[in-house]
Short mmCIF file of C-alpha atoms in Angstrom, two decimals:
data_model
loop_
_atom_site.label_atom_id
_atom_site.label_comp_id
_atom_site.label_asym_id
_atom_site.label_seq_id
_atom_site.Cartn_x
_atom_site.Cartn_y
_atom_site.Cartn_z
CA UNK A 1 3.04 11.98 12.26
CA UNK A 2 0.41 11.38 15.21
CA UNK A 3 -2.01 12.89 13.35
CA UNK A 4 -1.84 10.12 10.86
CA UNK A 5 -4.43 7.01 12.15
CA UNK A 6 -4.49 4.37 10.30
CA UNK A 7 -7.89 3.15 9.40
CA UNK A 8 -10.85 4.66 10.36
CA UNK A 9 -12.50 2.04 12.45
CA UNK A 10 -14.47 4.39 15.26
CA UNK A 11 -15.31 1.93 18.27
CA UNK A 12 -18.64 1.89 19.25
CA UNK A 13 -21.44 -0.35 20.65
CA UNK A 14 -24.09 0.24 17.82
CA UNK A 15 -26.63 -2.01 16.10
CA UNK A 16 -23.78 -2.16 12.81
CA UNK A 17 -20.94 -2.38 15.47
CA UNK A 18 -22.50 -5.40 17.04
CA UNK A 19 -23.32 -7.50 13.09
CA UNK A 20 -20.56 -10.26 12.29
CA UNK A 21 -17.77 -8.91 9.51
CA UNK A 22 -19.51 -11.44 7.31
CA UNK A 23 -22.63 -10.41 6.76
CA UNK A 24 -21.52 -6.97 6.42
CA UNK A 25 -19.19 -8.10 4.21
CA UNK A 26 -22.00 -9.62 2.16
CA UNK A 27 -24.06 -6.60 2.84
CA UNK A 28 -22.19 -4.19 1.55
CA UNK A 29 -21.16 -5.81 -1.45
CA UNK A 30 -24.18 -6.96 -2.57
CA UNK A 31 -25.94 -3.32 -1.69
CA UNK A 32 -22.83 -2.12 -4.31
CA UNK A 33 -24.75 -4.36 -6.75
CA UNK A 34 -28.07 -3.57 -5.99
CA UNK A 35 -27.82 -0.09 -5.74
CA UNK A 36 -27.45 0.30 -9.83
CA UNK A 37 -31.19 -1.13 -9.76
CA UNK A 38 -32.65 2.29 -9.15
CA UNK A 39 -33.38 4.56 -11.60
CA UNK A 40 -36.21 6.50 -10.87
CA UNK A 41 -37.23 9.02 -8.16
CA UNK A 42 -39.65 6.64 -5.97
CA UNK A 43 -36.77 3.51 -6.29
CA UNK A 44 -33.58 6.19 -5.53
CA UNK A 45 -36.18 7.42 -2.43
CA UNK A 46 -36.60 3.97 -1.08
CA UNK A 47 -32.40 3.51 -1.39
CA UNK A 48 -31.64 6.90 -0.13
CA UNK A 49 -34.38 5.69 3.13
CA UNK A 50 -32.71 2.52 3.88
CA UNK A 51 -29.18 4.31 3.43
CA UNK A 52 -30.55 6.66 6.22
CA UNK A 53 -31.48 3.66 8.10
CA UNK A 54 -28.54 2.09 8.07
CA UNK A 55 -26.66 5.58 9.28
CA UNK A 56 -28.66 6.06 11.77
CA UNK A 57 -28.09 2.45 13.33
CA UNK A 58 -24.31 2.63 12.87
CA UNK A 59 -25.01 5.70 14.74
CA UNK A 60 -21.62 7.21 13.47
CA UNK A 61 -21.75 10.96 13.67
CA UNK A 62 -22.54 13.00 10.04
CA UNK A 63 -19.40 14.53 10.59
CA UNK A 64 -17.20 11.16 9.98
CA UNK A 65 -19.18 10.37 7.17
CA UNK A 66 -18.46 13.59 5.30
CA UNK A 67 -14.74 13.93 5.80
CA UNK A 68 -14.57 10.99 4.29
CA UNK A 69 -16.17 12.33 1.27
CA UNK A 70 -13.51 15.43 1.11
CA UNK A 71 -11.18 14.03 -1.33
CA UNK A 72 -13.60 12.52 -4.02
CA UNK A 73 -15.95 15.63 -3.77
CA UNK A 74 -13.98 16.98 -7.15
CA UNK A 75 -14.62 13.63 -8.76
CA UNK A 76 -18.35 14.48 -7.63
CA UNK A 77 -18.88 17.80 -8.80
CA UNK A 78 -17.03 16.60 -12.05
CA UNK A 79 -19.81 14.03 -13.04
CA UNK A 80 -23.11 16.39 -11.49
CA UNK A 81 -21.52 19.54 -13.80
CA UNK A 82 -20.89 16.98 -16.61
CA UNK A 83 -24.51 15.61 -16.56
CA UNK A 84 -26.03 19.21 -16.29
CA UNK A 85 -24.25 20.57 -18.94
CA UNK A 86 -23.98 18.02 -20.94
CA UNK A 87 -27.54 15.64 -21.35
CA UNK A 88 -29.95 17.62 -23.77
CA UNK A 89 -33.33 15.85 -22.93
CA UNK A 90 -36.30 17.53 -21.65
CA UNK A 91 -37.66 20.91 -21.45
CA UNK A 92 -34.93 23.52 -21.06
CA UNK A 93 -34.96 24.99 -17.32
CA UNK A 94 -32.26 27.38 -16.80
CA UNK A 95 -31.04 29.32 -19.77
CA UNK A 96 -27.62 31.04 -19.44
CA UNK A 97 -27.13 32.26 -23.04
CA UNK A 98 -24.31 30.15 -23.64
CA UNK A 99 -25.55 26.71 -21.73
CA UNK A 100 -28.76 25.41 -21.31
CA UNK A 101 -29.82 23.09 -18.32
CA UNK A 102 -32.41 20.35 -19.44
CA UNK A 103 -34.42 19.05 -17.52
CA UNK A 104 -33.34 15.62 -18.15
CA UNK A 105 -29.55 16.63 -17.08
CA UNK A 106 -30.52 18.25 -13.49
CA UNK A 107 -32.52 14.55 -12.78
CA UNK A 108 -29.25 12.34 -13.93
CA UNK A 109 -27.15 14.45 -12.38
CA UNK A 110 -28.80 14.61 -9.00
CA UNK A 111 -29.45 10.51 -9.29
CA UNK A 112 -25.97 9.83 -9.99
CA UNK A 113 -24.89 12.15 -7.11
CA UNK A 114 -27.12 10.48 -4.88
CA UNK A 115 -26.04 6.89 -6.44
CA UNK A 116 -22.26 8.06 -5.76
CA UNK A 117 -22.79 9.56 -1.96
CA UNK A 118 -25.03 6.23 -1.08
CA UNK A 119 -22.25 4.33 -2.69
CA UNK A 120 -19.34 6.40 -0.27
CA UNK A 121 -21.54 5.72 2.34
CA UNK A 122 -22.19 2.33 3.02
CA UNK A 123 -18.75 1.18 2.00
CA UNK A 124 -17.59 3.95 4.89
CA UNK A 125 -20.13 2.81 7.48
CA UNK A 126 -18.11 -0.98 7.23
CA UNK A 127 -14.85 0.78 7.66
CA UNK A 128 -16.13 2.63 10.21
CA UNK A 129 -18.03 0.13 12.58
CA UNK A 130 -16.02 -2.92 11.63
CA UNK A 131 -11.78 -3.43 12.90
CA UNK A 132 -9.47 -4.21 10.19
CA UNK A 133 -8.88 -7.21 11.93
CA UNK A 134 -12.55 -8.55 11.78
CA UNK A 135 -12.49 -7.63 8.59
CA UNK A 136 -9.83 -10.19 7.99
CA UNK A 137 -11.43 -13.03 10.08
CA UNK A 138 -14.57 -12.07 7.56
CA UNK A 139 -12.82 -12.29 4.73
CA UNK A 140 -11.07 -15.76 5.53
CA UNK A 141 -14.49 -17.10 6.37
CA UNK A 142 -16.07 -16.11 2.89
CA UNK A 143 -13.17 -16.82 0.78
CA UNK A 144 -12.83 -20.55 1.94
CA UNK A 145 -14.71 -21.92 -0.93
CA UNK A 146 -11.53 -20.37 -3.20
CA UNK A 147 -9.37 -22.86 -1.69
CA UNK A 148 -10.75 -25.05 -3.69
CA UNK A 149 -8.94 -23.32 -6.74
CA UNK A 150 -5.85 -23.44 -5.13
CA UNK A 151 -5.84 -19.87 -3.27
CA UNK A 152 -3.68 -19.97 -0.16
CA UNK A 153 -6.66 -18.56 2.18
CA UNK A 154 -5.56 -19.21 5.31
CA UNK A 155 -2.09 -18.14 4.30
CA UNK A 156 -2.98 -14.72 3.08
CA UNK A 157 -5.60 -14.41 6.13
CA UNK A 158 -2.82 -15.16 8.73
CA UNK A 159 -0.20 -12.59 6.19
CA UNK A 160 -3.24 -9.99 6.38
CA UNK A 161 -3.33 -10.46 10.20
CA UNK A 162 0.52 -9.45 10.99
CA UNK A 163 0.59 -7.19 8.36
CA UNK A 164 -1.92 -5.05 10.66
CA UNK A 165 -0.01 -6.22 13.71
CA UNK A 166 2.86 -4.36 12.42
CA UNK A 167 1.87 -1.35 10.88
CA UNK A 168 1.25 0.81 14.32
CA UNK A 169 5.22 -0.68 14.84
CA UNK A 170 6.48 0.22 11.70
CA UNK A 171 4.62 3.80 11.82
CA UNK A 172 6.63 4.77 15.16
CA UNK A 173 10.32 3.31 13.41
CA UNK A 174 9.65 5.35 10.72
CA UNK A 175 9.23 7.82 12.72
CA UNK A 176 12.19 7.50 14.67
CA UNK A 177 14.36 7.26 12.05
CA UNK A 178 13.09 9.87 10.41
CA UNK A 179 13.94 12.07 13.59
CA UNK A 180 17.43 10.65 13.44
CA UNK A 181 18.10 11.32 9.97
CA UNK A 182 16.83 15.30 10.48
CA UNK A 183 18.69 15.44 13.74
CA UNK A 184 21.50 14.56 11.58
CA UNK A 185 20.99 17.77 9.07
CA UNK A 186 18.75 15.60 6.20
CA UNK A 187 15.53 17.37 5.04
CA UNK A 188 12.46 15.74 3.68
CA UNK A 189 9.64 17.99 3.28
CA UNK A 190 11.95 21.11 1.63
CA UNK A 191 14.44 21.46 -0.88
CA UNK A 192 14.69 20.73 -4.92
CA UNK A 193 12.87 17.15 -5.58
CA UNK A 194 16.54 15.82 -6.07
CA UNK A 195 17.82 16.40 -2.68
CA UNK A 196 14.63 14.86 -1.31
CA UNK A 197 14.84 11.95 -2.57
CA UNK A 198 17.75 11.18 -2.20
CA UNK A 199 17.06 11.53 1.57
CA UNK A 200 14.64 9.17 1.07
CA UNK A 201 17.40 6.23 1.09
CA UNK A 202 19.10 6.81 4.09
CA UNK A 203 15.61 6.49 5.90
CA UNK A 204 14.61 3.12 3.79
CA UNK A 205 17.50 1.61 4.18
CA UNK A 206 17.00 1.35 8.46
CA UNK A 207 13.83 0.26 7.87
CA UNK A 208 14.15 -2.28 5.55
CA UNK A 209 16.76 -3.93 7.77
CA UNK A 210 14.98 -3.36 10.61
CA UNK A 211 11.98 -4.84 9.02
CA UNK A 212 13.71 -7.83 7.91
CA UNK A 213 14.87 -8.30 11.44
CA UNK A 214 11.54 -8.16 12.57
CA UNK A 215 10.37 -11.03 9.96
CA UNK A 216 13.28 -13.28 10.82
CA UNK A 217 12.58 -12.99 14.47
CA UNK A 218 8.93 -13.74 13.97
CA UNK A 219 9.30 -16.67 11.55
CA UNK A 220 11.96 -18.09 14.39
CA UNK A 221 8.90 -17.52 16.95
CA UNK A 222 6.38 -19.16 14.79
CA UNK A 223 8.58 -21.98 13.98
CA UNK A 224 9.50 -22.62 17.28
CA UNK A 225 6.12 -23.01 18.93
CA UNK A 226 4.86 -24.91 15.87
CA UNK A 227 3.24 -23.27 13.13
CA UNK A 228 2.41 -26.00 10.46
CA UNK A 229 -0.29 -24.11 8.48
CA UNK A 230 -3.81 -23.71 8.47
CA UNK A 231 -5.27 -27.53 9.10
CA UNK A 232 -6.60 -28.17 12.05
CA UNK A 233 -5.77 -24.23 13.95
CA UNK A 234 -7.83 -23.48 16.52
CA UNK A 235 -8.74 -19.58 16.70
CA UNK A 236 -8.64 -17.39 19.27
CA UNK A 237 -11.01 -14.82 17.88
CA UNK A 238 -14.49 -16.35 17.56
CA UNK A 239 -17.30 -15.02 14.61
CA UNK A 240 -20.59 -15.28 16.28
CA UNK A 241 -24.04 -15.33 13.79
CA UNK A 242 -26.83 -13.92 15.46
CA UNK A 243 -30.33 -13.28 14.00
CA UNK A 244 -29.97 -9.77 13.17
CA UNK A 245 -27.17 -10.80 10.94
CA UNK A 246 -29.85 -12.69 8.73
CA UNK A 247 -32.43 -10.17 9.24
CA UNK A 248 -29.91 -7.25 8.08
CA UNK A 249 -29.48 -9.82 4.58
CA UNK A 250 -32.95 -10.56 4.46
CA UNK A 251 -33.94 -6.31 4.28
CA UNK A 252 -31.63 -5.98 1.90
CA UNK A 253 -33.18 -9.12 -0.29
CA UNK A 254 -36.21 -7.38 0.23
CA UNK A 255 -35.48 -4.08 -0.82
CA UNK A 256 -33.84 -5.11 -4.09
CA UNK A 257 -37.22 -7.15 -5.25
CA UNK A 258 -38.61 -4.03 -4.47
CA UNK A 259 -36.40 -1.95 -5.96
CA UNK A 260 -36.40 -4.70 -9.11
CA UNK A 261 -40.20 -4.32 -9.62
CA UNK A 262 -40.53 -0.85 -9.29
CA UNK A 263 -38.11 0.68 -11.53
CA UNK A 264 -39.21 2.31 -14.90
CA UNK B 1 5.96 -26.11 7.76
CA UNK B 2 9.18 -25.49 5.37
CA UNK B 3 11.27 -22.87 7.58
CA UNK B 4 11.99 -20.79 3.89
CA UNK B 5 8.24 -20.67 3.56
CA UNK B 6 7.28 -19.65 6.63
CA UNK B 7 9.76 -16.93 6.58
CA UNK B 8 9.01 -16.27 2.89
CA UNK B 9 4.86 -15.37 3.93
CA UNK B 10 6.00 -13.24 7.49
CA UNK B 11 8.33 -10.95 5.51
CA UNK B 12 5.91 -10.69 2.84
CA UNK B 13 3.33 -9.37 5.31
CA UNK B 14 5.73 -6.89 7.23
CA UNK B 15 6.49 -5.75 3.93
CA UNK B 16 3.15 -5.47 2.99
CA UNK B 17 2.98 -3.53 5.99
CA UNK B 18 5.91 -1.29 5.06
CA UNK B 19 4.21 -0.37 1.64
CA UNK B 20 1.50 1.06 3.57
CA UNK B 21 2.67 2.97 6.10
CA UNK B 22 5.35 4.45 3.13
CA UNK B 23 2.00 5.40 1.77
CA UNK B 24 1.25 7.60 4.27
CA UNK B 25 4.33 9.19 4.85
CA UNK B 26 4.68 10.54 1.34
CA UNK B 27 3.48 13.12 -0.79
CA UNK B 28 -0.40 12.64 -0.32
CA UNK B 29 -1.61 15.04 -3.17
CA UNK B 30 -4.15 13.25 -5.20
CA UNK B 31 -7.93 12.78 -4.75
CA UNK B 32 -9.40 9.48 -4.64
CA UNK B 33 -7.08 7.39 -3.13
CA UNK B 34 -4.56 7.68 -5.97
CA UNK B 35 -1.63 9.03 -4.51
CA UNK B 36 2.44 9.60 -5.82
CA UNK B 37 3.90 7.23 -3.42
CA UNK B 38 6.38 4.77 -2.72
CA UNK B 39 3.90 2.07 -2.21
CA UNK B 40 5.78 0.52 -5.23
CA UNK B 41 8.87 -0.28 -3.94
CA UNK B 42 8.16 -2.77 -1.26
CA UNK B 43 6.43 -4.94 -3.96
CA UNK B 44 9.28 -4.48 -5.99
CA UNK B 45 11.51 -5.86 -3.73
CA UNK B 46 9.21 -8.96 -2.21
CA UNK B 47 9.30 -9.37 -6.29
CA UNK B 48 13.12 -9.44 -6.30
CA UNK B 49 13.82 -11.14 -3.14
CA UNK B 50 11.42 -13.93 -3.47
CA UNK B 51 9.92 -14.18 -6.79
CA UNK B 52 6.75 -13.85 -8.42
CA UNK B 53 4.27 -14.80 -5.93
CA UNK B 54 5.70 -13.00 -3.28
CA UNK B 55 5.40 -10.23 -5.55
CA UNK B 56 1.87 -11.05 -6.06
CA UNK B 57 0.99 -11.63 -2.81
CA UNK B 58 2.87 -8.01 -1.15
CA UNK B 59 0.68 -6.15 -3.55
CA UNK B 60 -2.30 -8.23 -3.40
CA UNK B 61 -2.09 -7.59 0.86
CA UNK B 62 -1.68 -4.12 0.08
CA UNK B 63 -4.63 -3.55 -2.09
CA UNK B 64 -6.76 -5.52 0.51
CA UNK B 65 -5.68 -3.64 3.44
CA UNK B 66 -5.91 0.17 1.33
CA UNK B 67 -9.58 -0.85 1.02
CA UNK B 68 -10.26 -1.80 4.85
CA UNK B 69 -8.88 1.43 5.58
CA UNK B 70 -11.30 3.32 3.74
CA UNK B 71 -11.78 2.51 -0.08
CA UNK B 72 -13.54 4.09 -2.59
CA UNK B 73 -16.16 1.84 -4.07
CA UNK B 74 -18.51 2.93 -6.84
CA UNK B 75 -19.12 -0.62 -8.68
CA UNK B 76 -17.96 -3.79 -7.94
CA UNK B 77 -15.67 -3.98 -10.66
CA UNK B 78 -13.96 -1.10 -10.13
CA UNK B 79 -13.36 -2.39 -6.65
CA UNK B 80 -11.70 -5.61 -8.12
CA UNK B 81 -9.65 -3.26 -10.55
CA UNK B 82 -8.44 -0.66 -7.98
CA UNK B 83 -7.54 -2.89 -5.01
CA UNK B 84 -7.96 -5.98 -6.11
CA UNK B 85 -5.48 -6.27 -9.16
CA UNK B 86 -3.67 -2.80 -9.51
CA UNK B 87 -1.35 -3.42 -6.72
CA UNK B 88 -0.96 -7.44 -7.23
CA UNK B 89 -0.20 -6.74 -11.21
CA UNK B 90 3.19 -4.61 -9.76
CA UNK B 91 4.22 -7.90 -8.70
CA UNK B 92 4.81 -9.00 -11.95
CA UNK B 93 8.06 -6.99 -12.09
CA UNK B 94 9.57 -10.59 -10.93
CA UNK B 95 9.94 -11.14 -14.58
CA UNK B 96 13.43 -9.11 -14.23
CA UNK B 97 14.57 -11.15 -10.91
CA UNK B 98 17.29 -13.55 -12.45
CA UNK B 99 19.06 -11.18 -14.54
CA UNK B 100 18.47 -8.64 -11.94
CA UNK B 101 20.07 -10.84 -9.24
CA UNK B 102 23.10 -11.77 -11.80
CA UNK B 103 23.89 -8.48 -12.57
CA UNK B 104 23.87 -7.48 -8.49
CA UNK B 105 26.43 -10.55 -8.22
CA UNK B 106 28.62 -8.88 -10.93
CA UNK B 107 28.08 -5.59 -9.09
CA UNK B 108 27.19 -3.76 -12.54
CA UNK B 109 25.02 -0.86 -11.21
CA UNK B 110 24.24 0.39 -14.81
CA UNK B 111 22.94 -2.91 -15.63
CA UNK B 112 21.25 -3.23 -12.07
CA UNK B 113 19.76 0.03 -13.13
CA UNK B 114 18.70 -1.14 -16.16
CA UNK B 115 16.74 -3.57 -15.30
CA UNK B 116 15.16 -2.09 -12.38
CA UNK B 117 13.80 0.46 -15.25
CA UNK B 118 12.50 -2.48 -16.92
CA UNK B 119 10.91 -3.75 -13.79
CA UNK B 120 9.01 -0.51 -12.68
CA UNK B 121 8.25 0.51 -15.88
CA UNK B 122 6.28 -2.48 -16.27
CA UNK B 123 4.61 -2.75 -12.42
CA UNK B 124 3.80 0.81 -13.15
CA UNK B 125 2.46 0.34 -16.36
CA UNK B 126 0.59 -2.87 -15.76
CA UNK B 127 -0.83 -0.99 -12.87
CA UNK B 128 -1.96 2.04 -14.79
CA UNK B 129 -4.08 -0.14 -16.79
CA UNK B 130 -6.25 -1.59 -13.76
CA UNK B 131 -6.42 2.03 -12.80
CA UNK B 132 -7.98 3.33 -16.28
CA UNK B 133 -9.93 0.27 -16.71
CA UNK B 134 -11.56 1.16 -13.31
CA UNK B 135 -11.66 4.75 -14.11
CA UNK B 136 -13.60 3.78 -17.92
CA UNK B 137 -15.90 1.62 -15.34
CA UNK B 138 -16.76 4.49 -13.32
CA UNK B 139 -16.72 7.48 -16.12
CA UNK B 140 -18.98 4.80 -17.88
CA UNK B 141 -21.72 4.40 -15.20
CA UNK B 142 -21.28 7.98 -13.32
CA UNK B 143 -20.18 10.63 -16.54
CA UNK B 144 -22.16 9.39 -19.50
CA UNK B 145 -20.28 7.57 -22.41
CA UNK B 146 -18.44 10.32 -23.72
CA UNK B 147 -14.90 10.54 -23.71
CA UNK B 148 -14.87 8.41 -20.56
CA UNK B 149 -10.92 7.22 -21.91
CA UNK B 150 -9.47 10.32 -22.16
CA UNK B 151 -11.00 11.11 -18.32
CA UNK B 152 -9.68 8.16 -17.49
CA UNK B 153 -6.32 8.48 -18.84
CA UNK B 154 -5.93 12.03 -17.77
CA UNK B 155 -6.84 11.24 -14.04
CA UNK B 156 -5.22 8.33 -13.75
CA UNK B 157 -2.15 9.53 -15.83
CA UNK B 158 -1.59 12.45 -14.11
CA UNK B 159 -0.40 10.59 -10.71
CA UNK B 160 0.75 7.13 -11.88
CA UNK B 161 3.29 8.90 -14.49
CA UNK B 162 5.01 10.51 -11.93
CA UNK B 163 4.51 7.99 -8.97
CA UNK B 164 6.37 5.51 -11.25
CA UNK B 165 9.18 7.50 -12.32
CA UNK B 166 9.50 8.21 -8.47
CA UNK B 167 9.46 4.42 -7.74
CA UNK B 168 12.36 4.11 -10.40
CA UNK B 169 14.41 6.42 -8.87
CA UNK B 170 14.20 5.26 -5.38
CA UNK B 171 14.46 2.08 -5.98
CA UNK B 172 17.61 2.71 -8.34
CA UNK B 173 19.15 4.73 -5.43
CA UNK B 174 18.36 2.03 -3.02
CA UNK B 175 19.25 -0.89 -4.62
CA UNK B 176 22.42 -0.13 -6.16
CA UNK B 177 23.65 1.60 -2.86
CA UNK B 178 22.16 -1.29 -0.50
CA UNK B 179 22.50 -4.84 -2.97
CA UNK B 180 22.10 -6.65 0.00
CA UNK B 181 18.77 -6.14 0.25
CA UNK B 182 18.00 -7.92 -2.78
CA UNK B 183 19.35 -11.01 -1.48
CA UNK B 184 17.80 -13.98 0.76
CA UNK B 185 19.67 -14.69 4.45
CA UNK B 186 20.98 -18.02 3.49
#
């Protein structure tokens, strides 16, 4: 159970550690967007430079970034094997008798790779240099103008905010009741699927009740020191923009005009 | 603020919380994020307990907070489909709340059992269809155009099918053996 963290945030002191959660919010997703501009070997260079860029700045180790990659590396292999195999453009290169590698297939298939890794990347590099909790404060920030349709932002920011609270809590009750349930003879990790899960009630049912303990208490709290909503809250956690927020948006403007006039 | 609301949003987002960490704890088998858990059952019950939008809003936190914690993003729309809507859609189990609730007051477990089939059947289902609409989304723009349904019903398929029956069983087991956690502290 220790082994399990939650999140993947690595603290640091980087150049990516330091940006405000909003404009790697809006980094990221407009790099997800821009990154489908490419589709030729000098525009999927220039991406696959300023994805190297940006690694090197978040200076997270290589390592991180490739264990994150372990479980979709099937879903990986799947689409390079699919696009060798299967695209029948271009002079043949490798002839096996009973396939035939195009040309055509080896350069899709190594340009989606590369679109698919750049993709894991970057959207790892904001889990990894940015708290789940900044992420919220982000988030809030950049989804105000939905209030206007009625979306409870605040509300779901301030939700998002205990949820996180909690979860480190809730991981060690589990926990413990999971050790008092085995202490007591149950077994979760052995036995037909039957038996397991019907252990699995006798450990949900502590934890529910404990959990709705936990809720009552903390609406009581709230209540009682005066929580009327999101009007006119102060915040203890401040978002700061500095200028390398705008010049990290302004790169990426840059690169997608260049991206957008040089592909074929 | 309303006391009922207030307590209404902080047990949504300890349950929220609950989904998660029951994510963890069970059987983590499946690549890309898709996993047979019990994620479902939380929702189900913020569904039950509350209604709709606190249905919506447990899964809609839970979606939000899979993706902080490392999400897998290939296009924006299959980032909207996965986390965005997949979990929030389970919410929509509400539907079977008030007959639900009436047949807990009667005590009728088969009919308690009933419709808690009903109910996961269609969270499950609902959410199976934000998963292979992402999946057609990424077959389409990573795998070529062929076939990219049947990839993306076979993948997606092969974990929801049995993460849903799962999630019917549990919460089966745990609701008819514990109805009082169906209902609202007065």
């Amino acid at each position: 159970m220790e082994k399990m963290i939650f999140g993947r945030y690595i603290p640091g002191n980087s150049f990516v550690h330091k940006l405000d959660p909003r404009s790697k919010l809006l980094f990221v997703f407009a790099f997800i967007i821009v990154v489908f501009f490419a589709n030729n070997t000098l525009t999927y260079g220039i991406l696959l430079a300023f994805t190297l860029i940006v690694i090197l700045l978040s200076k997270i180790r290589l390592y991180f970034l490739i264990n994150g990659l372990k479980p979709v590396i099937f879903l990986m292999l799947f689409t390079l094997i699919l696009h060798l195999f299967m695209t029948r453009e271009g002079p043949v290169l490798v002839d096996l008798g009973f396939m035939k590698i195009y040309e055509e297939g080896l350069r899709q298939g190594v340009y989606i790779s590369m679109r698919f890794l750049m993709l894991v990347f970057m959207t790892s590099i904001l889990t990894l240099t940015t708290s789940p909790i900044s992420i919220t404060d982000g988030l809030e920030v950049l989804l105000n103008p939905f209030k206007k349709i009625k979306l409870p932002v605040h509300e779901l920011a301030l939700m998002m905010s205990i949820s996180l609270r909690f979860i480190p809590t809730l991981m060690d009750e589990t926990d413990k009741i999971m050790k008092a349930q085995m202490a007591r003879g149950s077994d979760l990790s052995a036995g037909p699927i039957k038996d397991r899960l019907k252990a699995v009630v006798p450990l949900l049912v502590p934890l529910f009740i404990s959990a709705f303990k936990r809720a009552e208490d903390l609406a009581t709290a709230m209540e009682v020191r005066g929580y009327r909503g999101g009007e006119g809250r102060t915040k203890y956690r401040l978002l700061k923009w500095h200028a390398k927020d705008t010049i990290i948006l302004v790169a990426l403007v840059i690169m997608a005009i260049l991206l957008w006039m040089l592909r074929g | 603020m309303d006391k009922k609301r207030l307590l209404m949003m902080v047990e949504i987002a300890i349950f929220a919380a609950v989904g998660l960490v029951l994510d963890q704890i069970s059987f983590k088998m499946w690549a890309q994020g898709g996993s047979i858990s019990f994620v479902m059952v939380p929702i189900i019950l913020m569904a039950i307990r509350w209604g709709l939008t606190a249905g919506l809003a447990t899964g809609l936190l839970i979606g939000i907070m899979q993706m902080m914690f490392g999400a897998y993003i290939v296009h924006w729309l299959q980032a909207i489909l996965d986390y965005g809507l997949a979990f929030t859609v389970v919410g929509l189990a509400a539907i079977i709340r008030k007959p639900l609730l009436q047949a807990t007051q009667s005590l009728n477990k088969t009919k308690m059992a009933l419709y808690i089939v009903i109910g996961t059947l269609l969270g499950g289902s609902l959410r199976l269809v934000c998963h292979l609409l992402a999946g057609v989304v990424f077959f389409k723009e990573f795998a070529g155009d062929d076939n990219v349904w049947m990839y993306s019903i076979i993948y997606n398929g092969s974990y929801m099918l049995p993460a849903t029956i799962i999630t019917a069983i549990i919460a089966i087991l745990l609701f008819t053996s514990a109805p009082r956690l169906l209902q609202k502290v007065q």
